């Protein structure tokens, strides 16, 4: 466990940055935004929306909201990342809700709103990111068990283990074309079950 | 979307149409795994499946970096937008404002006198001892006894019985707050 | 007195006022305590030793129950979780209700697993009746209630009874969902979203 004084100091740094920003110097937020951009993007947003362009848009919207509403942020001894995360999750949910066809997925995400942990130090922002990845992984694993084993294997090999198509086909003892079909069906099956969890 | 409801079993024979779609999807996945940007014009189902594949991959891997130039562009845009809103909100001066400001300047000495009088009364009435003692200062939330909803978040059905994990979480959180309380009492300040 | 002298005197008075305010305020680096919307309307009390001791005991009982469950000894696990319900928490501590309701949820699930549906329902209903505020923990208890009723419904003697119990199960689940949404929105609002 990191030393308390070090954590307290890092957290106090964040607090001072926020105070400065709330006084009108918005640029003071830059170091925080730089620090949290990638964990927010890769651990919180992208696993929820699946599209890199949409994920960047949500990240941009998240930062925009955070910057323009910074005066509404109330310091409660928690890392700023927790607030950014909450904004991002809400926006990901809104994105899916806007698309009628994504309603099931939106409902699935809604059930996760807002899993708020209350770490007291900025170091724990990384813990939140790790927790996010664990939640994403759990969500994926939970869906994988609901689809057929062969589909599960296809997804595991190609998307999780990231083996080349040829190797995946060889492991399953099928042609590349047949593996393509397996993967296609597997992802369709995953998608069908994912939104209904 | 109509096809989502009838997904063939793994051993079902493939149709030529399905084979073609699967091949195209395979190539999209190939591009995704190589971190290429997908084509802008994709059929809805293809895009939806690609998103699903990306979600699976992103949720299973740690390294999904946002390139530095994109990150900086996003941050710049957010900060500029925020500053723009502040600039736009700045009030324009008007004759009415000028008159109001002159009235304020005339009133200022009287207002200051009233405040000074109130301050004198306050100082006279204030109990001795100067600054409020440490333990009467506002207590940070993290050091307060409070509901744990914000900490644990929504409890879904699958975790309805996981009280053990939640008490661990609560205890760890409150332990940190309790340490800070003791630190304050020993003369340290937050 | 000339106007200028008057203005000077007033300025001095203002400086005095600022001094008085500055010396009377404590450390303003802490924001005033922010009260969660789900918090009881008590003054913010600090986390103290009695609360930590009570939580520590609850934690330990849960962990002992975990060990018993690993050995397959559900009866012993149930007994350990029951002990949590006898812990005395400091009066008014919001965590008390959270911990106790959560223990009841776990106990309810364990008893349900032992096919002791009536006892399971009693434990859960007592918890619901004891709650003084809405919380995720109370919502969770409603979820468990729904599960118990859903499981017990097919065993009822008549079709009407089965139907009624299923209806009650749905009601419990809906109550849980509703409560969670309300709390979620309230917490989001507190965070300025």
Coordinates of C-alpha atoms in Angstrom, one line a residue:
Chain A
X1 CA 0.0 0.0 0.0
X2 CA 1.4 3.5 -0.9
X3 CA 2.4 5.7 2.0
X4 CA -0.4 7.8 3.3
X5 CA 1.5 11.1 3.3
X6 CA 2.5 10.5 -0.4
X7 CA -1.1 9.8 -1.3
X8 CA -2.4 12.7 0.7
X9 CA 0.1 15.0 -1.0
X10 CA -0.9 13.8 -4.5
X11 CA -4.5 14.3 -3.6
X12 CA -3.8 17.7 -2.2
X13 CA -2.1 18.6 -5.5
X14 CA -5.3 17.7 -7.4
X15 CA -7.3 19.8 -5.0
X16 CA -5.1 22.8 -5.5
X17 CA -5.4 22.4 -9.3
X18 CA -9.2 22.3 -9.0
X19 CA -9.3 25.4 -6.8
X20 CA -7.1 27.2 -9.3
X21 CA -9.4 26.2 -12.2
X22 CA -12.4 27.3 -10.3
X23 CA -10.9 30.7 -9.8
X24 CA -10.9 31.0 -13.6
X25 CA -7.6 29.6 -14.7
X26 CA -9.0 26.6 -16.7
X27 CA -5.6 25.8 -18.2
X28 CA -4.6 24.7 -14.7
X29 CA -6.7 21.5 -15.5
X30 CA -4.4 20.5 -18.3
X31 CA -2.1 18.2 -16.2
X32 CA -5.0 16.4 -14.8
X33 CA -6.7 15.9 -18.2
X34 CA -3.4 14.7 -19.7
X35 CA -3.0 12.2 -16.8
X36 CA -6.4 10.8 -17.0
X37 CA -7.1 10.9 -20.8
X38 CA -5.7 7.4 -21.6
X39 CA -7.1 5.5 -18.7
X40 CA -10.5 7.1 -19.2
X41 CA -10.4 6.3 -23.0
X42 CA -9.1 2.8 -22.8
X43 CA -10.6 1.5 -19.6
X44 CA -13.8 3.3 -19.3
X45 CA -15.1 4.5 -22.6
X46 CA -13.8 2.2 -25.4
X47 CA -14.9 -1.0 -23.7
X48 CA -18.4 0.5 -23.5
X49 CA -18.8 1.8 -27.0
X50 CA -16.5 -0.3 -29.1
X51 CA -15.7 2.3 -31.6
X52 CA -12.5 4.3 -31.5
X53 CA -14.0 7.4 -33.1
X54 CA -17.1 7.4 -30.9
X55 CA -14.8 6.9 -27.9
X56 CA -12.7 9.9 -28.8
X57 CA -15.9 11.9 -29.2
X58 CA -17.1 10.9 -25.8
X59 CA -13.7 11.7 -24.3
X60 CA -13.9 15.1 -25.9
X61 CA -17.5 15.6 -24.6
X62 CA -16.4 14.4 -21.1
X63 CA -13.6 16.9 -20.9
X64 CA -15.8 19.6 -22.3
X65 CA -18.4 18.9 -19.6
X66 CA -15.7 18.8 -16.9
X67 CA -14.1 22.0 -18.0
X68 CA -17.4 24.0 -18.4
X69 CA -18.9 22.6 -15.2
X70 CA -15.8 22.8 -13.1
X71 CA -17.4 25.2 -10.7
X72 CA -20.1 22.7 -9.9
X73 CA -17.4 20.1 -8.8
X74 CA -17.3 19.8 -5.1
X75 CA -14.1 18.5 -3.6
X76 CA -14.9 15.6 -1.4
X77 CA -11.5 14.1 -0.8
X78 CA -11.7 11.8 -3.8
X79 CA -9.7 11.7 -7.0
X80 CA -10.9 13.9 -9.8
X81 CA -10.8 10.8 -12.0
X82 CA -13.9 9.4 -10.2
X83 CA -15.9 12.4 -11.4
X84 CA -14.5 12.2 -14.9
X85 CA -15.4 8.5 -15.0
X86 CA -18.9 9.2 -14.0
X87 CA -19.4 11.8 -16.7
X88 CA -17.9 9.4 -19.3
X89 CA -20.1 6.5 -18.3
X90 CA -23.2 8.6 -18.5
X91 CA -22.2 9.8 -21.9
X92 CA -21.6 6.3 -23.1
X93 CA -25.0 5.3 -21.9
X94 CA -26.6 8.3 -23.6
X95 CA -24.9 7.4 -26.9
X96 CA -26.4 3.9 -26.8
X97 CA -29.8 5.2 -25.7
X98 CA -30.0 7.5 -28.6
X99 CA -29.9 4.6 -31.0
X100 CA -33.1 2.7 -30.7
X101 CA -31.4 -0.5 -31.8
X102 CA -28.8 -0.1 -29.0
X103 CA -31.5 0.1 -26.3
X104 CA -30.7 -3.4 -24.8
X105 CA -27.0 -2.5 -24.6
X106 CA -27.9 0.9 -23.0
X107 CA -30.0 -0.9 -20.4
X108 CA -27.1 -3.2 -19.7
X109 CA -24.8 -0.3 -19.2
X110 CA -27.4 1.6 -17.2
X111 CA -27.3 -1.2 -14.6
X112 CA -23.7 -0.3 -14.0
X113 CA -24.4 3.4 -13.3
X114 CA -22.8 4.7 -11.2
X115 CA -20.5 2.2 -9.5
X116 CA -18.8 4.8 -7.4
X117 CA -15.8 3.9 -5.4
X118 CA -14.3 6.4 -3.1
X119 CA -10.6 6.1 -3.2
X120 CA -8.9 8.9 -1.4
X121 CA -5.9 9.4 -3.4
X122 CA -5.0 10.1 -7.1
X123 CA -3.0 6.8 -7.0
X124 CA -6.3 5.1 -6.7
X125 CA -7.4 6.6 -10.0
X126 CA -5.3 3.9 -11.5
X127 CA -7.0 1.4 -9.3
X128 CA -10.3 2.6 -10.6
X129 CA -9.0 2.1 -14.2
X130 CA -7.9 -1.4 -13.1
X131 CA -11.3 -2.0 -11.6
X132 CA -12.9 -0.8 -14.8
X133 CA -10.9 -3.3 -16.8
X134 CA -11.9 -6.0 -14.3
X135 CA -15.5 -5.1 -14.7
X136 CA -15.2 -5.1 -18.5
X137 CA -13.6 -8.5 -18.4
X138 CA -16.2 -9.8 -16.0
X139 CA -18.9 -8.5 -18.3
X140 CA -17.3 -10.2 -21.3
X141 CA -16.7 -13.5 -19.5
X142 CA -20.2 -13.5 -18.2
X143 CA -21.5 -13.2 -21.8
X144 CA -19.1 -15.7 -23.2
X145 CA -20.4 -18.5 -21.0
X146 CA -23.8 -18.0 -22.5
X147 CA -22.8 -18.7 -26.0
X148 CA -21.8 -22.0 -27.5
X149 CA -18.4 -23.3 -26.7
X150 CA -17.2 -23.3 -30.3
X151 CA -18.2 -19.6 -30.7
X152 CA -16.5 -18.9 -27.3
X153 CA -13.3 -20.4 -28.6
X154 CA -13.4 -18.5 -31.8
X155 CA -13.8 -15.2 -29.9
X156 CA -11.1 -16.2 -27.4
X157 CA -8.6 -17.1 -30.0
X158 CA -9.1 -14.1 -32.4
X159 CA -10.2 -11.2 -30.2
X160 CA -8.7 -11.9 -26.8
X161 CA -5.6 -14.0 -27.6
X162 CA -5.3 -12.0 -30.9
X163 CA -4.0 -14.9 -32.9
X164 CA -3.9 -14.5 -36.7
X165 CA -6.8 -15.9 -38.6
X166 CA -4.7 -18.7 -40.0
X167 CA -3.6 -19.9 -36.6
X168 CA -7.2 -19.7 -35.3
X169 CA -8.4 -21.8 -38.2
X170 CA -5.6 -24.3 -37.6
X171 CA -6.4 -24.7 -33.9
X172 CA -10.1 -25.3 -34.7
X173 CA -9.1 -27.6 -37.5
X174 CA -11.1 -25.7 -40.1
X175 CA -10.4 -23.7 -43.2
X176 CA -9.9 -19.9 -42.9
X177 CA -13.2 -19.3 -44.7
X178 CA -15.0 -21.5 -42.2
X179 CA -13.2 -19.8 -39.3
X180 CA -14.4 -16.5 -40.7
X181 CA -18.0 -17.8 -40.6
X182 CA -17.5 -19.1 -37.1
X183 CA -16.2 -15.8 -35.8
X184 CA -19.0 -13.9 -37.6
X185 CA -21.6 -16.1 -36.0
X186 CA -19.8 -16.0 -32.7
X187 CA -19.8 -12.2 -32.5
X188 CA -23.4 -12.0 -33.5
X189 CA -24.3 -14.4 -30.7
X190 CA -22.2 -12.5 -28.3
X191 CA -23.9 -9.2 -29.2
X192 CA -27.3 -10.8 -28.9
X193 CA -26.6 -12.0 -25.3
X194 CA -24.5 -9.0 -24.2
X195 CA -27.3 -6.5 -24.3
X196 CA -29.7 -8.8 -22.5
X197 CA -27.6 -9.4 -19.4
Chain B
X1 CA -31.2 -6.5 -37.1
X2 CA -33.7 -9.1 -38.2
X3 CA -31.0 -11.7 -38.5
X4 CA -29.9 -11.3 -34.8
X5 CA -32.7 -13.6 -33.7
X6 CA -31.7 -16.6 -35.8
X7 CA -28.0 -17.2 -35.4
X8 CA -27.1 -20.6 -36.9
X9 CA -25.4 -23.2 -34.7
X10 CA -21.7 -23.8 -35.1
X11 CA -22.2 -26.8 -37.3
X12 CA -24.9 -25.4 -39.5
X13 CA -23.9 -25.2 -43.2
X14 CA -22.9 -21.8 -44.4
X15 CA -24.7 -20.1 -47.2
X16 CA -22.8 -18.2 -49.9
X17 CA -24.2 -14.9 -48.6
X18 CA -23.1 -15.7 -45.1
X19 CA -19.7 -16.7 -46.3
X20 CA -19.3 -13.4 -48.1
X21 CA -20.4 -11.4 -45.1
X22 CA -18.2 -13.4 -42.8
X23 CA -15.2 -12.8 -45.1
X24 CA -15.8 -9.1 -45.1
X25 CA -16.2 -9.1 -41.4
X26 CA -13.0 -11.1 -41.0
X27 CA -11.2 -8.3 -42.9
X28 CA -12.7 -5.6 -40.7
X29 CA -11.5 -7.5 -37.7
X30 CA -8.0 -7.8 -39.3
X31 CA -8.0 -4.0 -39.6
X32 CA -9.2 -3.5 -36.1
X33 CA -6.6 -5.8 -34.6
X34 CA -3.9 -3.9 -36.6
X35 CA -5.3 -0.6 -35.1
X36 CA -6.5 0.7 -38.5
X37 CA -9.3 3.1 -38.8
X38 CA -12.4 1.3 -40.1
X39 CA -13.9 2.5 -43.4
X40 CA -16.2 5.5 -42.9
X41 CA -19.1 3.9 -44.9
X42 CA -20.2 0.7 -43.3
X43 CA -23.5 -1.1 -43.3
X44 CA -25.2 -0.8 -40.0
X45 CA -24.8 -4.5 -39.1
X46 CA -21.1 -4.5 -40.0
X47 CA -20.5 -1.5 -37.8
X48 CA -22.5 -3.0 -35.0
X49 CA -20.5 -6.2 -35.1
X50 CA -17.2 -4.4 -35.4
X51 CA -18.1 -2.4 -32.3
X52 CA -18.9 -5.6 -30.5
X53 CA -15.6 -7.0 -31.5
X54 CA -13.8 -3.9 -30.4
X55 CA -15.6 -3.9 -27.1
X56 CA -14.5 -7.5 -26.5
X57 CA -10.9 -6.6 -27.4
X58 CA -10.8 -3.3 -25.5
X59 CA -12.3 -4.9 -22.4
X60 CA -9.8 -7.7 -22.4
X61 CA -6.6 -5.8 -23.0
X62 CA -4.8 -3.1 -21.1
X63 CA -3.0 -1.4 -23.9
X64 CA -5.3 0.7 -25.9
X65 CA -3.4 3.9 -26.1
X66 CA -4.8 7.1 -27.2
X67 CA -2.1 8.7 -29.5
X68 CA -0.5 11.7 -27.8
X69 CA -1.4 14.1 -30.6
X70 CA -5.1 13.1 -30.5
X71 CA -5.1 13.4 -26.7
X72 CA -3.6 16.9 -26.8
X73 CA -6.0 17.9 -29.5
X74 CA -9.0 16.8 -27.4
X75 CA -7.7 18.6 -24.3
X76 CA -6.9 21.7 -26.3
X77 CA -10.4 21.7 -27.7
X78 CA -12.0 21.2 -24.3
X79 CA -10.0 24.0 -22.7
X80 CA -10.6 26.4 -25.5
X81 CA -14.3 25.7 -25.5
X82 CA -14.4 26.3 -21.8
X83 CA -12.5 29.6 -22.1
X84 CA -14.8 30.6 -25.0
X85 CA -17.8 30.2 -22.9
X86 CA -16.3 32.3 -20.2
X87 CA -15.4 35.0 -22.7
X88 CA -18.9 35.0 -24.2
X89 CA -20.4 35.3 -20.7
X90 CA -18.5 38.5 -19.9
X91 CA -21.0 41.3 -19.7
X92 CA -20.9 44.2 -22.2
X93 CA -20.7 47.7 -20.7
X94 CA -23.7 50.0 -21.1
X95 CA -24.9 53.4 -20.1
X96 CA -27.1 51.8 -17.4
X97 CA -24.1 49.8 -16.1
X98 CA -22.1 53.1 -16.0
X99 CA -24.8 54.8 -13.9
X100 CA -25.1 51.8 -11.7
X101 CA -21.3 51.8 -11.1
X102 CA -21.3 55.5 -10.2
X103 CA -24.1 54.9 -7.7
X104 CA -22.1 52.0 -6.2
X105 CA -19.0 54.2 -5.9
X106 CA -21.1 56.8 -4.1
X107 CA -22.5 54.2 -1.7
X108 CA -19.2 52.5 -1.1
X109 CA -18.0 54.7 1.9
X110 CA -21.4 54.3 3.6
X111 CA -21.3 50.5 3.0
X112 CA -17.8 50.3 4.4
X113 CA -18.8 52.2 7.5
X114 CA -21.6 49.8 8.1
X115 CA -19.3 46.8 7.7
X116 CA -16.7 48.4 10.0
X117 CA -19.3 49.0 12.7
X118 CA -20.5 45.4 12.4
X119 CA -16.9 44.2 12.6
X120 CA -16.3 46.2 15.8
X121 CA -19.4 44.7 17.4
X122 CA -18.2 41.3 16.3
X123 CA -14.8 41.7 17.7
X124 CA -16.2 43.0 21.0
X125 CA -18.6 40.0 21.3
X126 CA -16.2 37.3 20.0
X127 CA -15.1 34.9 22.7
X128 CA -11.4 35.0 23.6
X129 CA -9.0 32.4 22.3
X130 CA -8.6 33.6 18.7
X131 CA -8.9 30.8 16.1
X132 CA -11.5 28.1 16.4
X133 CA -9.9 24.9 17.8
X134 CA -9.0 22.2 15.3
X135 CA -11.9 19.9 16.3
X136 CA -14.5 22.6 15.6
X137 CA -13.4 23.1 12.0
X138 CA -15.6 21.5 9.3
X139 CA -14.9 17.8 9.0
X140 CA -14.0 16.6 5.6
X141 CA -16.5 14.1 4.2
X142 CA -13.9 11.3 4.0
X143 CA -13.6 11.5 7.8
X144 CA -17.3 11.4 8.5
X145 CA -19.6 8.5 9.3
X146 CA -21.9 8.4 6.3
X147 CA -24.0 6.1 4.1
X148 CA -22.0 3.7 1.9
X149 CA -24.1 4.0 -1.2
X150 CA -21.7 6.2 -3.1
X151 CA -18.9 3.8 -2.2
X152 CA -20.4 0.5 -3.2
X153 CA -22.6 1.7 -6.1
X154 CA -25.6 -0.2 -7.4
X155 CA -25.7 -3.8 -6.3
X156 CA -26.8 -6.1 -9.2
X157 CA -28.6 -9.3 -8.7
X158 CA -25.6 -11.4 -9.4
X159 CA -23.8 -9.8 -6.4
X160 CA -26.8 -9.6 -4.0
X161 CA -25.1 -12.0 -1.5
X162 CA -21.6 -10.5 -1.7
X163 CA -21.8 -8.7 1.6
X164 CA -18.3 -9.9 2.5
X165 CA -16.7 -8.1 -0.4
X166 CA -18.7 -5.0 0.3
X167 CA -17.8 -4.9 4.0
X168 CA -14.2 -5.2 3.0
X169 CA -14.5 -2.2 0.8
X170 CA -16.3 -0.2 3.4
X171 CA -13.9 -1.1 6.1
X172 CA -10.9 -0.1 4.0
X173 CA -12.5 3.2 3.1
X174 CA -13.5 4.1 6.6
X175 CA -10.1 2.9 7.9
X176 CA -8.4 5.6 5.8
X177 CA -10.9 8.2 7.1
X178 CA -10.3 7.1 10.7
X179 CA -6.5 7.4 10.2
X180 CA -7.0 10.9 9.0
X181 CA -9.2 11.7 12.0
X182 CA -6.5 10.5 14.4
X183 CA -3.9 12.4 12.5
X184 CA -5.9 15.6 12.9
X185 CA -6.4 15.0 16.6
X186 CA -2.7 14.5 17.0
X187 CA -2.1 18.1 15.7
X188 CA -1.7 17.4 12.0
X189 CA -3.9 19.4 9.7
X190 CA -5.7 17.4 7.0
Chain C
X1 CA -15.5 66.2 8.4
X2 CA -14.6 66.4 4.7
X3 CA -15.8 63.8 2.2
X4 CA -12.3 62.7 1.7
X5 CA -11.6 62.2 5.4
X6 CA -14.9 60.3 5.7
X7 CA -13.9 58.0 2.8
X8 CA -10.5 57.4 4.4
X9 CA -12.2 56.5 7.7
X10 CA -14.6 54.1 6.0
X11 CA -11.7 52.4 4.2
X12 CA -9.9 51.9 7.5
X13 CA -13.1 50.4 8.9
X14 CA -13.3 48.1 6.0
X15 CA -9.8 46.9 6.6
X16 CA -10.7 46.3 10.2
X17 CA -13.7 44.3 9.1
X18 CA -11.6 42.1 6.8
X19 CA -9.2 41.5 9.6
X20 CA -12.0 40.5 11.9
X21 CA -13.3 38.0 9.4
X22 CA -9.9 36.6 8.6
X23 CA -9.0 36.0 12.2
X24 CA -12.3 34.4 13.0
X25 CA -12.4 31.9 10.1
X26 CA -10.7 28.6 10.5
X27 CA -8.8 26.8 7.8
X28 CA -10.8 27.3 4.7
X29 CA -8.9 24.8 2.7
X30 CA -11.5 22.3 3.6
X31 CA -14.8 22.7 1.8
X32 CA -17.8 22.6 4.1
X33 CA -18.9 19.0 4.5
X34 CA -21.0 17.9 1.6
X35 CA -23.9 15.8 2.8
X36 CA -24.9 12.9 0.6
X37 CA -28.6 13.0 -0.3
X38 CA -28.9 9.5 1.1
X39 CA -27.5 10.6 4.5
X40 CA -29.6 11.0 7.6
X41 CA -30.1 14.6 8.7
X42 CA -27.6 14.4 11.5
X43 CA -24.6 16.6 12.0
X44 CA -21.5 15.0 10.4
X45 CA -20.0 12.8 13.0
X46 CA -16.5 11.7 12.6
X47 CA -15.5 8.1 12.1
X48 CA -14.7 6.8 15.6
X49 CA -13.3 3.8 17.3
X50 CA -16.7 2.2 18.2
X51 CA -17.7 2.3 14.5
X52 CA -14.4 0.8 13.4
X53 CA -14.7 -1.9 16.0
X54 CA -18.2 -2.8 15.0
X55 CA -17.3 -2.9 11.3
X56 CA -14.2 -4.9 12.0
X57 CA -16.3 -7.5 13.9
X58 CA -18.8 -7.7 11.0
X59 CA -15.9 -8.1 8.5
X60 CA -14.5 -10.9 10.6
X61 CA -17.8 -12.8 10.9
X62 CA -18.2 -12.6 7.1
X63 CA -14.7 -13.9 6.6
X64 CA -15.2 -16.8 8.9
X65 CA -18.4 -17.6 7.1
X66 CA -16.4 -17.6 3.8
X67 CA -14.1 -20.2 5.3
X68 CA -16.9 -22.4 6.4
X69 CA -18.5 -22.2 3.0
X70 CA -15.2 -23.2 1.4
X71 CA -15.5 -26.3 3.5
X72 CA -19.1 -26.8 2.5
X73 CA -20.4 -26.2 6.0
X74 CA -23.3 -23.9 5.2
X75 CA -24.9 -24.3 8.7
X76 CA -21.8 -22.9 10.4
X77 CA -21.6 -20.1 7.8
X78 CA -25.2 -19.2 8.5
X79 CA -24.5 -19.0 12.2
X80 CA -21.5 -16.7 11.7
X81 CA -23.5 -14.3 9.5
X82 CA -26.3 -14.3 12.1
X83 CA -23.8 -13.0 14.7
X84 CA -23.4 -9.9 12.6
X85 CA -27.0 -9.0 13.4
X86 CA -26.2 -8.9 17.1
X87 CA -23.3 -6.4 16.8
X88 CA -24.0 -3.1 18.5
X89 CA -23.1 -0.2 16.3
X90 CA -22.8 3.4 17.5
X91 CA -26.3 5.0 17.6
X92 CA -27.1 6.9 14.4
X93 CA -24.1 5.7 12.3
X94 CA -25.5 5.3 8.8
X95 CA -23.0 2.5 8.1
X96 CA -24.8 0.4 10.7
X97 CA -27.9 0.1 8.6
X98 CA -25.9 -0.6 5.5
X99 CA -23.9 -3.4 7.1
X100 CA -26.8 -5.0 8.8
X101 CA -29.1 -5.0 5.8
X102 CA -26.2 -6.4 3.7
X103 CA -25.7 -9.2 6.3
X104 CA -29.5 -10.0 6.1
X105 CA -29.2 -10.1 2.3
X106 CA -26.4 -12.6 2.6
X107 CA -28.2 -14.6 5.3
X108 CA -31.3 -14.6 3.2
X109 CA -29.4 -16.0 0.2
X110 CA -27.7 -18.7 2.3
X111 CA -31.0 -19.8 3.8
X112 CA -32.6 -19.9 0.4
X113 CA -29.8 -22.1 -0.7
X114 CA -30.8 -24.5 2.1
X115 CA -34.4 -24.4 0.9
X116 CA -35.4 -22.6 4.1
X117 CA -37.6 -20.3 2.2
X118 CA -39.9 -19.2 5.0
X119 CA -37.0 -18.4 7.3
X120 CA -35.2 -16.6 4.5
X121 CA -38.2 -14.4 3.8
X122 CA -38.6 -13.6 7.5
X123 CA -34.9 -12.5 7.8
X124 CA -35.3 -10.3 4.7
X125 CA -38.7 -8.8 5.7
X126 CA -37.4 -8.0 9.2
X127 CA -34.6 -6.1 7.5
X128 CA -36.9 -4.2 5.2
X129 CA -39.1 -3.3 8.2
X130 CA -36.1 -2.0 10.2
X131 CA -34.8 0.3 7.4
X132 CA -35.1 4.0 8.1
X133 CA -33.9 5.3 4.7
X134 CA -33.6 4.2 1.1
X135 CA -30.3 2.9 0.1
X136 CA -28.7 0.5 -2.4
X137 CA -28.5 -2.0 0.5
X138 CA -32.2 -1.8 1.0
X139 CA -32.8 -2.1 -2.7
X140 CA -30.6 -5.2 -2.6
X141 CA -32.8 -6.6 0.1
X142 CA -35.8 -6.2 -2.1
X143 CA -33.9 -8.0 -4.8
X144 CA -33.3 -10.9 -2.5
X145 CA -36.9 -10.9 -1.5
X146 CA -37.9 -11.1 -5.1
X147 CA -35.6 -14.1 -5.5
X148 CA -37.0 -15.9 -2.5
X149 CA -40.6 -15.4 -3.7
X150 CA -39.7 -16.4 -7.2
X151 CA -38.2 -19.6 -5.9
X152 CA -41.0 -20.3 -3.5
X153 CA -43.8 -19.7 -6.0
X154 CA -43.9 -23.0 -7.7
X155 CA -44.2 -24.8 -4.4
X156 CA -47.4 -23.1 -3.4
X157 CA -50.5 -25.2 -2.9
X158 CA -52.8 -23.5 -5.3
X159 CA -52.5 -21.8 -8.7
X160 CA -53.8 -18.6 -7.2
X161 CA -51.2 -18.7 -4.5
X162 CA -48.5 -19.4 -7.1
X163 CA -49.6 -16.5 -9.1
X164 CA -49.8 -14.2 -6.2
X165 CA -46.3 -15.0 -5.1
X166 CA -45.0 -14.5 -8.6
X167 CA -46.7 -11.1 -8.6
X168 CA -45.1 -10.3 -5.2
X169 CA -41.8 -11.3 -6.6
X170 CA -42.1 -8.9 -9.5
X171 CA -43.2 -6.2 -7.2
X172 CA -40.1 -6.7 -5.1
X173 CA -37.8 -6.6 -8.1
X174 CA -39.5 -3.4 -9.4
X175 CA -39.2 -1.8 -6.0
X176 CA -35.5 -2.6 -6.0
X177 CA -35.0 -1.1 -9.5
X178 CA -37.0 2.0 -8.7
X179 CA -35.1 2.6 -5.5
X180 CA -31.7 2.2 -7.2
X181 CA -32.6 4.6 -10.0
X182 CA -33.7 7.3 -7.5
X183 CA -30.6 6.9 -5.5
X184 CA -28.4 6.9 -8.6
X185 CA -30.0 10.1 -9.9
X186 CA -29.6 11.8 -6.6
X187 CA -25.9 10.8 -6.3
X188 CA -25.3 12.0 -9.9
X189 CA -27.0 15.3 -9.1
X190 CA -24.7 15.7 -6.0
X191 CA -21.7 15.2 -8.2
X192 CA -22.9 18.0 -10.4
X193 CA -23.8 15.9 -13.4

